[in-house]
Amino acid sequence: MRAQMKIVVIDLLAERARMITAALADAGFPDVVALGETDNLLDRLAQIDPDAVLIDLAAPSRDMLEQMFELSRRIKRPVAMFVDESDSASITAAVEAGVGAYVVNGLHRERIKPVLDLAISRFNAFSRLNTELETTKAALAERKLVDRAKGILMKMKGIDEEEAYKVLRRTAMNQNRKIGDIAQSIVTAAEILN
Amino acid sequence: MSTRVRIGFIPLVDCAPLVALHELGFAREEGLEIVLSRETSWSNVRDKLAVRLYDASHLLAPMALATNLGLGGPRADIVAPYVLNLNGDVICASVQLLDRMAGDGLDAGLSGAEAMLEAIRRNALDRPAVIGVPFFFSTHHYLVRYWLASAGIDPDRQVRVEVIPPSLMAEAVRSGVIDGFCVGEPWGSVAVDAGLAAITLPGQAVWAAAPEKVLGLRRDWVEERRDDLHRLLRALYRASVWVADPGNRTILSELLAGERYVDAPAEVIERALSGSLTLTPRGAQARIDRFMVFHTASATFPWRSQALWFYEQMVRWGHLSATPEAAAIARETFAPGLYREALCAVATDLPGANSKLEGALDSPTPAASRRGKLFLGPDRFCDSAVFDPDKVA
């Protein structure tokens, strides 16, 4: 076995792949190749000949990878899914986080475990980050929409900003809809009528 | 307060009973709330079932066996008490492969299937043809191997098998990664409509009653929640009856077409439900009887002989070493006892036996059953062989 562990990261999200690659380098695993979904994934893997493969579970190529390992398992060397089949806690944590790990060259458990733990924590951190980002983006978009609707109301009804907001809020309450929805309707109507 | 059952599925027409279970209210009538999750790979479906993120799943019949045998992913203890459908796969050849054969002066009277076999035999591409299948331990893979071998072709030397996700099969033909494939509908028809491939053979021409997908559950869930299992299977049985009713085809195909489910045109999905297939990009049509069977008194019954047939194929192709223990694991994966237990009051009839000869019937034939009303459908293999489960070592 080589002294330096060679790891391939297959991730649909380039940003997350960069994050994991950097984190692995910091943790003492500099030999990492990040691959996206490509046509010649299996050829690339054969060239790189990694000791371990981390894969985004959202990647459709996972079933191809399983076939490749199924074949290599029978030809030459053992391939294990995840770290250790008996370690159900870490398998569960990995699947929940959305990352799979294949140990290709019969690496020892203690050598790959930190790699998987790191991948799990980065996947989890990334999805938390993304959820927050999505929430912030949605809130910002709604605020812009409400501002536009207020402007339209102010112009058409000759009212001030506070009054315009009250109209929006009252309509939303009466119709049991969200303020954002009402604002969208006003903006759409104004676009059509203009 | 209803009980929640989380089910994973792959976008294919044969997820229909699971969709109907949820959308048509069959589960609700039994006090169950179904949460369906669409998955991108069979490996994910298997692993999420194993680690309890799902309670049940749409599963390839051989995959249930493979998981219990520790082949592929982590070993798990899965039971299959219900067959979701028989048949529904198509074998296709790329337009390039068929054109090459026509250019080689091939007899125009030959069927697409014969032309495909002949192209492989003659090494028409000057290399082994590459055949796509959706998963290593899949019905498709074993049907293709059986078909090729019965035509005198060695599937380990004269072709190369590549795993490609079902919905990406057409794209793999387009980019020249594969020359043919076997896949569940609608993904064969999608490739035909894209002008990339022709359907050369429906799966049931290889085995007329191949159990395609099963409902897979963990054995511990089944043990702990027996009452929920009974309710789930009863609701699923009613869903299957609804799905199989020709009068419901239009609404079912519209439902499945949605992006939450199969995400393909309703008209293409309806072809699989009706068995009226468009075979070639030029529009050749065929009406295929029993193309995708969701319900008859015996179709959803998990025959142990079916599980043993897959076991024997795995052994035949060196995917598994034959041992009495492995055979027992394969046999026990299909759970006819649970089917009977759950459906005794609901099913119109139940088979008397757990196993049968596979491949012995040409036409519907009466069989020993509880109420004497059970017919077994045709189940011939393409080489007319008869598989006797009692002869499995």
Coordinates of C-alpha atoms in Angstrom, one line a residue, chain A:
Chain A
M1 CA 0.0 0.0 0.0
R2 CA 1.1 3.5 -0.7
A3 CA 2.1 5.7 2.2
Q4 CA -0.2 8.5 1.0
M5 CA -3.9 7.7 0.7
K6 CA -5.4 8.6 -2.6
I7 CA -9.0 9.7 -2.5
V8 CA -11.5 10.5 -5.2
V9 CA -14.5 12.7 -4.4
I10 CA -17.5 12.4 -6.8
D11 CA -19.8 15.3 -6.2
L12 CA -22.4 17.0 -8.4
L13 CA -21.7 20.3 -6.5
A14 CA -18.4 21.7 -7.4
E15 CA -18.5 24.1 -4.5
R16 CA -18.9 21.3 -1.9
A17 CA -16.2 19.2 -3.6
R18 CA -13.8 22.1 -3.2
M19 CA -14.8 22.4 0.5
I20 CA -14.2 18.7 1.1
T21 CA -10.9 18.7 -0.8
A22 CA -9.6 21.6 1.2
A23 CA -10.7 20.1 4.5
L24 CA -9.1 16.8 3.6
A25 CA -5.9 18.5 2.8
D26 CA -5.9 20.3 6.2
A27 CA -6.5 16.9 7.8
G28 CA -3.4 15.5 6.2
F29 CA -4.9 13.9 3.0
P30 CA -3.5 16.1 0.2
D31 CA -3.9 13.5 -2.5
V32 CA -7.5 14.1 -3.5
V33 CA -9.1 14.3 -6.9
A34 CA -12.5 15.8 -7.3
L35 CA -14.7 14.5 -10.2
G36 CA -18.1 15.7 -11.3
E37 CA -20.5 13.6 -13.3
T38 CA -18.7 12.8 -16.5
D39 CA -19.2 10.3 -19.3
N40 CA -15.9 8.6 -18.7
L41 CA -16.1 8.4 -15.0
L42 CA -15.1 4.7 -14.8
D43 CA -12.1 5.2 -17.1
R44 CA -11.0 8.1 -15.0
L45 CA -11.3 6.1 -11.8
A46 CA -9.3 3.2 -13.4
Q47 CA -6.5 5.7 -14.3
I48 CA -6.5 7.3 -10.8
D49 CA -6.8 4.0 -9.0
P50 CA -7.8 5.5 -5.7
D51 CA -7.8 3.8 -2.3
A52 CA -11.1 5.3 -1.3
V53 CA -14.0 6.9 -3.1
L54 CA -16.4 9.3 -1.6
I55 CA -19.6 9.9 -3.6
D56 CA -22.5 12.3 -3.4
L57 CA -25.6 10.0 -3.0
A58 CA -27.5 12.3 -5.3
A59 CA -25.2 11.2 -8.2
P60 CA -27.0 8.8 -10.6
S61 CA -23.6 7.3 -11.4
R62 CA -23.5 5.5 -8.0
D63 CA -25.0 2.3 -9.5
M64 CA -22.3 2.3 -12.2
L65 CA -19.7 2.6 -9.5
E66 CA -21.2 -0.4 -7.7
Q67 CA -21.0 -2.4 -10.8
M68 CA -17.3 -1.5 -11.3
F69 CA -16.6 -2.5 -7.7
E70 CA -18.6 -5.7 -8.1
L71 CA -16.4 -6.7 -11.0
S72 CA -13.1 -5.7 -9.4
R73 CA -14.1 -7.5 -6.3
R74 CA -14.3 -10.7 -8.2
I75 CA -11.2 -10.1 -10.3
K76 CA -8.6 -8.9 -7.8
R77 CA -9.3 -7.1 -4.7
P78 CA -11.8 -6.5 -1.9
V79 CA -14.0 -3.5 -2.0
A80 CA -16.0 -2.6 1.0
M81 CA -19.0 -0.3 1.1
F82 CA -18.6 2.4 3.8
V83 CA -16.1 1.7 6.5
D84 CA -17.1 -1.4 8.1
E85 CA -20.3 -3.3 7.6
S86 CA -20.7 -3.8 11.4
D87 CA -20.5 -0.1 12.1
S88 CA -24.1 0.6 11.4
A89 CA -24.0 4.0 13.2
S90 CA -21.5 5.4 10.8
I91 CA -23.3 4.0 7.8
T92 CA -26.6 5.6 9.0
A93 CA -24.8 8.9 9.6
A94 CA -23.3 8.8 6.1
V95 CA -26.5 7.9 4.3
E96 CA -28.4 10.6 6.3
A97 CA -25.8 13.2 5.3
G98 CA -26.0 12.0 1.7
V99 CA -22.5 10.7 1.2
G100 CA -21.3 7.2 0.4
A101 CA -17.8 5.8 0.9
Y102 CA -16.1 2.9 -0.9
V103 CA -12.8 1.5 0.4
V104 CA -11.1 0.1 -2.6
N105 CA -7.7 -1.3 -1.6
G106 CA -8.5 -3.0 1.7
L107 CA -7.5 0.1 3.7
H108 CA -7.6 -0.3 7.4
R109 CA -10.6 0.9 9.2
E110 CA -8.6 3.4 11.4
R111 CA -7.2 5.0 8.3
I112 CA -10.4 5.6 6.4
K113 CA -12.7 6.4 9.4
P114 CA -11.5 10.0 9.8
V115 CA -12.0 10.6 6.1
L116 CA -15.6 9.4 6.2
D117 CA -16.3 11.4 9.4
L118 CA -14.9 14.5 7.8
A119 CA -17.0 14.0 4.7
I120 CA -20.2 13.4 6.8
S121 CA -19.6 16.6 8.8
R122 CA -18.9 18.7 5.6
F123 CA -22.0 17.3 3.8
N124 CA -24.1 18.2 6.9
A125 CA -22.5 21.6 7.2
F126 CA -23.1 22.3 3.5
S127 CA -26.8 21.4 3.6
R128 CA -27.3 23.6 6.7
L129 CA -25.5 26.4 4.9
N130 CA -27.6 25.9 1.8
T131 CA -30.9 25.9 3.8
E132 CA -29.9 29.1 5.5
L133 CA -28.9 30.6 2.2
E134 CA -32.2 29.6 0.5
T135 CA -34.2 31.0 3.4
T136 CA -32.3 34.3 3.2
K137 CA -32.7 34.5 -0.6
A138 CA -36.4 33.8 -0.4
A139 CA -36.9 36.5 2.3
L140 CA -35.0 39.0 0.3
A141 CA -36.9 38.2 -2.9
E142 CA -40.2 38.6 -1.0
R143 CA -39.1 42.0 0.5
K144 CA -38.3 43.3 -3.0
L145 CA -41.7 42.1 -4.3
V146 CA -43.6 43.8 -1.4
D147 CA -41.6 47.0 -2.0
R148 CA -42.7 47.0 -5.6
A149 CA -46.3 46.3 -4.8
K150 CA -46.3 49.1 -2.2
G151 CA -44.9 51.5 -4.9
I152 CA -47.7 50.5 -7.3
L153 CA -50.4 51.0 -4.7
M154 CA -48.9 54.4 -3.6
K155 CA -48.9 55.6 -7.2
M156 CA -52.3 54.3 -8.1
K157 CA -54.2 55.1 -4.9
G158 CA -52.2 58.2 -3.9
I159 CA -51.5 56.8 -0.4
D160 CA -48.3 56.8 1.6
E161 CA -46.1 53.8 2.2
E162 CA -47.5 52.9 5.6
E163 CA -51.0 52.9 4.2
A164 CA -50.0 50.9 1.2
Y165 CA -48.5 48.2 3.5
K166 CA -51.7 48.2 5.6
V167 CA -53.7 47.5 2.4
L168 CA -51.5 44.6 1.5
R169 CA -51.7 43.1 5.0
R170 CA -55.5 43.5 5.3
T171 CA -56.0 41.9 1.9
A172 CA -53.7 39.0 2.8
M173 CA -55.6 38.5 6.1
N174 CA -59.0 38.7 4.5
Q175 CA -58.1 36.2 1.8
N176 CA -56.1 34.0 4.1
R177 CA -53.0 34.3 1.8
K178 CA -49.5 35.4 2.3
I179 CA -48.5 39.0 1.9
G180 CA -45.9 37.9 -0.7
D181 CA -48.7 36.2 -2.8
I182 CA -50.8 39.4 -2.7
A183 CA -47.8 41.5 -3.7
Q184 CA -47.1 39.1 -6.6
S185 CA -50.7 39.4 -7.8
I186 CA -50.5 43.2 -7.7
V187 CA -47.1 43.3 -9.5
T188 CA -48.4 40.8 -12.2
A189 CA -51.6 42.8 -12.7
A190 CA -49.7 46.0 -13.0
E191 CA -47.4 44.5 -15.6
I192 CA -50.3 43.3 -17.7
L193 CA -52.3 46.5 -17.4
N194 CA -49.4 48.8 -18.2

